[in-house]
Structure formats: structure tokens, C-alpha cells
Short mmCIF file of C-alpha atoms in Angstrom, two decimals:
data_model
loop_
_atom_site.label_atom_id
_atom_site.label_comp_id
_atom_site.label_asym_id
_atom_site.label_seq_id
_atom_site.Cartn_x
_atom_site.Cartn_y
_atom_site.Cartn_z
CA UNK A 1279 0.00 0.00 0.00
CA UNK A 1280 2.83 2.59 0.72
CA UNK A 1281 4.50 1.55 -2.42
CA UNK A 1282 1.54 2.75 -4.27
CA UNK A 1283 0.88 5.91 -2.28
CA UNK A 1284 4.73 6.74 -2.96
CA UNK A 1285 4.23 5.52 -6.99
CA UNK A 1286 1.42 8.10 -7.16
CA UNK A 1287 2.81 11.11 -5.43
CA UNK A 1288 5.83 10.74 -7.78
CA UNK A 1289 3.44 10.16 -10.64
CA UNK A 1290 1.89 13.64 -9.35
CA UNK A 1291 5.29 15.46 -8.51
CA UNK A 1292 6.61 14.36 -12.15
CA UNK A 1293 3.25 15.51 -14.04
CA UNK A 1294 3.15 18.66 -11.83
CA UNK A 1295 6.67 19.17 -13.35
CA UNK A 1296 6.07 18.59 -16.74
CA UNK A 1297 2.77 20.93 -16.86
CA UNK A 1298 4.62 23.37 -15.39
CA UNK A 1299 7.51 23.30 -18.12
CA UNK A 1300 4.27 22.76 -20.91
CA UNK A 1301 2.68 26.03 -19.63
CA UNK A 1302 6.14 27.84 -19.72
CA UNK A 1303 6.51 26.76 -23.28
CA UNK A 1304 3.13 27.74 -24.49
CA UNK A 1305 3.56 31.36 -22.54
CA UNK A 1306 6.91 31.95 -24.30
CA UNK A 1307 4.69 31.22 -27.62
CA UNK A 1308 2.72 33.55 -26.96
CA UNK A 1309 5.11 36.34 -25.76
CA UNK A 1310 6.78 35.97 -29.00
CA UNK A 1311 5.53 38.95 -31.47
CA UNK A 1312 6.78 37.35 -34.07
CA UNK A 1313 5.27 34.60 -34.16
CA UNK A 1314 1.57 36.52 -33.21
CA UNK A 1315 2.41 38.94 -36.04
CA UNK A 1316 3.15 36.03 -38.92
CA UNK A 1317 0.18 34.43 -37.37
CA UNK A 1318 -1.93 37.37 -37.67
CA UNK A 1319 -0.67 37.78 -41.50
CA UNK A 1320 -1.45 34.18 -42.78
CA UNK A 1321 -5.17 34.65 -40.75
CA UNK A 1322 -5.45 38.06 -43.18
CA UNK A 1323 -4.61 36.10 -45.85
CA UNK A 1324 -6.99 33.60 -45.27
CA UNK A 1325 -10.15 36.32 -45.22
CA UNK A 1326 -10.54 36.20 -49.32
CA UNK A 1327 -10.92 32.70 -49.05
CA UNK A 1328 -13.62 32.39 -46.66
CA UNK A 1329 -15.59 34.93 -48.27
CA UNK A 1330 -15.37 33.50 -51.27
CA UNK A 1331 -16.48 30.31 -49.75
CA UNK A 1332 -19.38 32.07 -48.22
CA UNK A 1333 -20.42 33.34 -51.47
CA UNK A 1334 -20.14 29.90 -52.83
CA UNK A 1335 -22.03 28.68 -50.62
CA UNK A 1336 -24.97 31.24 -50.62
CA UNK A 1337 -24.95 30.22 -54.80
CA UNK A 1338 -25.01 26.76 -53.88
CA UNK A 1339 -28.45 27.53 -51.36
CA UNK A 1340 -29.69 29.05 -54.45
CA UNK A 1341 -29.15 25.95 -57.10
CA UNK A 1342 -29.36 23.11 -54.13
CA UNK A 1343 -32.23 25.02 -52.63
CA UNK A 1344 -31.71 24.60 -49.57
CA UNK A 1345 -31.37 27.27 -47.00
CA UNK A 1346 -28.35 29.26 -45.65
CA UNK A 1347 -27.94 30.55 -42.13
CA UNK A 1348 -28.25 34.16 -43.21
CA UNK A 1349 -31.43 32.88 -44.53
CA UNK A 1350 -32.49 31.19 -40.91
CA UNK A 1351 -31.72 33.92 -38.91
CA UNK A 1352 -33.81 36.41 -41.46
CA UNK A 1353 -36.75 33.60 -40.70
CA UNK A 1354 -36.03 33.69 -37.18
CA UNK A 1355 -36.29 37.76 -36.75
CA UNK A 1356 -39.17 37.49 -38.72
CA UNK A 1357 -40.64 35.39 -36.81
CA UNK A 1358 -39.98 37.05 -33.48
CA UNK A 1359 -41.63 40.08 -34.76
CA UNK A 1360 -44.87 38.65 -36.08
CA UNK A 1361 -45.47 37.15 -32.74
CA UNK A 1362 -44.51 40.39 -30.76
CA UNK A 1363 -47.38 42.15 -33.95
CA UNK A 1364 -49.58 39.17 -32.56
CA UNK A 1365 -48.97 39.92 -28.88
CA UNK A 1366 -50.38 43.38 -29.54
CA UNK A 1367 -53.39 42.75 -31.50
CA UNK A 1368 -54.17 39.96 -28.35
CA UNK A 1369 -53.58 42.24 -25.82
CA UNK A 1370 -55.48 45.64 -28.09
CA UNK A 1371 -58.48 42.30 -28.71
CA UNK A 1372 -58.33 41.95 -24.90
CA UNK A 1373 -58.97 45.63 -24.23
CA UNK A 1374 -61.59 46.43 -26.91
CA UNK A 1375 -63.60 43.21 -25.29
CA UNK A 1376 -63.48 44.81 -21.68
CA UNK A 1377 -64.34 47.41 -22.65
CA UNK A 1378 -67.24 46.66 -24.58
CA UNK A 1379 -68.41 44.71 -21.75
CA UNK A 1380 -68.37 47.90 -19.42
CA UNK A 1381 -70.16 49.60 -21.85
CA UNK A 1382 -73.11 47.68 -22.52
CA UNK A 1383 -73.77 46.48 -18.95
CA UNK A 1384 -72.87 50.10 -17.10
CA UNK A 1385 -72.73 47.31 -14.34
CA UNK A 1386 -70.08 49.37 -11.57
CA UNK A 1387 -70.15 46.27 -9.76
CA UNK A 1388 -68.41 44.40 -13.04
CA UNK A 1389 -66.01 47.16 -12.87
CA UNK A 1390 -65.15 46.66 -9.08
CA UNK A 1391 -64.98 43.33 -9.47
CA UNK A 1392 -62.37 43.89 -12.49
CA UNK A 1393 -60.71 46.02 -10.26
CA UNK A 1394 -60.33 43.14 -7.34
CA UNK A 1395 -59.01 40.96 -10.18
CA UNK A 1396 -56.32 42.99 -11.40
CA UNK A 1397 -53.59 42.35 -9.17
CA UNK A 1398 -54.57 38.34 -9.72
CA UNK A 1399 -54.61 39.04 -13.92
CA UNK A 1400 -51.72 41.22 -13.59
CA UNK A 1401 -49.63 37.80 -11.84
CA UNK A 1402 -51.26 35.50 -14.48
CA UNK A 1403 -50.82 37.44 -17.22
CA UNK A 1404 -47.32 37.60 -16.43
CA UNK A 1405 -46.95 33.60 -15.49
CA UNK A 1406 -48.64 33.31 -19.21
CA UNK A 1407 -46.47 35.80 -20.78
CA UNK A 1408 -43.30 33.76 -19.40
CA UNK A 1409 -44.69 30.78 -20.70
CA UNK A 1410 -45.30 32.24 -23.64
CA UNK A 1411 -41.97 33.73 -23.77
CA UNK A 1412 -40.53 29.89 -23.10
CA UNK A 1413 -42.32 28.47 -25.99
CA UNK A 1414 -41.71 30.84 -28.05
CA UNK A 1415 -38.19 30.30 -27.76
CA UNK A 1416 -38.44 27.03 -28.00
CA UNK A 1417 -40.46 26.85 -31.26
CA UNK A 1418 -37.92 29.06 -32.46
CA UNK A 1419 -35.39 27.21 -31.25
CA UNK A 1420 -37.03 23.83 -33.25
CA UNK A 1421 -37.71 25.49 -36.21
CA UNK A 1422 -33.59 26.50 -36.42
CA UNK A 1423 -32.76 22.59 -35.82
CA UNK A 1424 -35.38 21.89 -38.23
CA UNK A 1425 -34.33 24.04 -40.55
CA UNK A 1426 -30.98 22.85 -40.24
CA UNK A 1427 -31.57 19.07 -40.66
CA UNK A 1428 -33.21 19.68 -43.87
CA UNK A 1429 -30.52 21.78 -45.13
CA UNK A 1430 -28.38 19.13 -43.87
CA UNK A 1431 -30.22 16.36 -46.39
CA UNK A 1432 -28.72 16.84 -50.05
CA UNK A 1433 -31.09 15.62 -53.08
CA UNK A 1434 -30.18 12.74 -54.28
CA UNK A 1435 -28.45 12.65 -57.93
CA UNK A 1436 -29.11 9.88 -60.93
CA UNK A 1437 -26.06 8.67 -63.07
CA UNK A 1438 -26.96 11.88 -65.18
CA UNK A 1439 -26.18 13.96 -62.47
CA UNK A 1440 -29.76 16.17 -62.36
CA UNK A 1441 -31.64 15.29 -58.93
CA UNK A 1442 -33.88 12.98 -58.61
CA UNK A 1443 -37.84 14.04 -58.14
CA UNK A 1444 -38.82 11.20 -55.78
CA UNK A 1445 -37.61 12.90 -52.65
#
């Protein structure tokens, strides 16, 4: 048993060490401007590339047609602001209905009683509104990793090389 407890604190004390010496190595990396500078240079070189991979790829959405993430997030903010539109018209609905009902009964103990409720409709409203909130973010949130997955699946190609209709 002491053979092993000594085995294992040398095991520690050596890997301890060589961290240590791994950690020097990587800061003396990165202390050297050089190397950051020719670093930097071959990333700036690299920037043509990817944007002519990006455009590409948005000509490739266009043939494939399938769609890009530009294209997901334009969905998604769309999205997010025809349910805030929605949220509105509910809540301007919601109004125009009270009020109507004040109106044609003139009942002041319907308005009292609204009155009482409001502090209990003001604490559901905003449990519902979190809910809301919730699934809203989660239908978003499937409709991306739906979105996704089918831009994921490629048509599949005949030995003429046009894509095949059955899919």
C-alpha cells in the first residue's frame, strides 16, 4: 500500500513538473511577437478565401435550394416580430372586449370586481407571458434545428447527375 501511495505522489510530482515546463513553453509562444504577427498575416490572408467560400455557398443555397444561415436567422427575426405584432393585437383584442363589456352592462359592480381581479390578472398574465416567452423560444429554437436538418439532407443525384424528383 505505501509503495503505491509513494508511486502516485511521484506520478503527481513528475506531471506537476512537466505541466509546469508545458505552460512555460506555451507562454513563451505567446510572448513571442513574431510569431503573433506572422500568425496574424497568414489569418489576413486567409479572409478572401472564406468569403469566397461564403459566397459559394450562398450560390449553392440558391441551385441546391436549400437554406443558408443568413437565410435562418432572417426567418427567425421574422418570426420574433410577427409574434410580438400578434402579442399586440391579443392584448389591443383583450382591451376592446373589456371594454365593450363595461359599456353595454354600465354594471359598476363588473367594474369593481375587475378592479379586485387585477392584481390576480396582472400575476397571471405575467406567469402566461413567461410561458409564452418559453415556448416561443423554444419553437424558435425547433424550427432553427429543423431548418438545419433539412438543409443538412442533399437531393439525391441519378447517373446523369440532375436530382432525382422522388424525394
Amino acid at each position: 500500500m505505501a509503495e503505491k501511495s509513494n508511486f502516485l505522489k511521484g506520478l503527481k510530482l513528475i506531471g506537476t513538473q512537466k505541466e509546469q515546463q508545458l505552460n512555460d513553453k506555451i507562454k513563451d509562444l505567446l510572448n513571442n511577437r513574431e510569431l503573433i504577427e506572422r500568425i496574424s498575416d497568414n489569418a489576413q490572408m486567409q479572409i478572401p478565401r472564406i468569403n469566397r467560400m461564403q459566397e459559394e455557398s450562398e450560390r449553392m443555397s440558391i441551385i441546391m435550394n436549400y437554406p443558408t444561415k443568413k437565410d435562418v436567422a432572417s426567418v427567425a427575426k421574422l418570426i420574433i416580430q410577427l409574434e410580438e405584432k400578434i402579442d399586440r393585437l391579443e392584448e389591443l383584442v383583450y382591451t376592446l372586449v373589456e371594454d365593450r363589456e363595461g359599456t353595454v352592462k354600465g354594471n359598476s359592480s363588473l367594474r369593481n370586481k375587475r378592479n379586485a381581479n387585477s392584481s390576480r390578472s396582472m400575476k397571471k398574465k405575467s406567469r402566461l407571458e413567461s410561458n409564452e416567452m418559453e415556448g416561443s423560444k423554444k419553437r424558435i429554437s425547433d424550427f432553427i434545428n429543423n431548418s438545419l436538418l433539412l438543409s443538412a439532407q442533399l437531393p439525391e443525384f441519378d447517373s446523369i447527375g440532375q436530382g432525382n424528383s422522388n424525394g
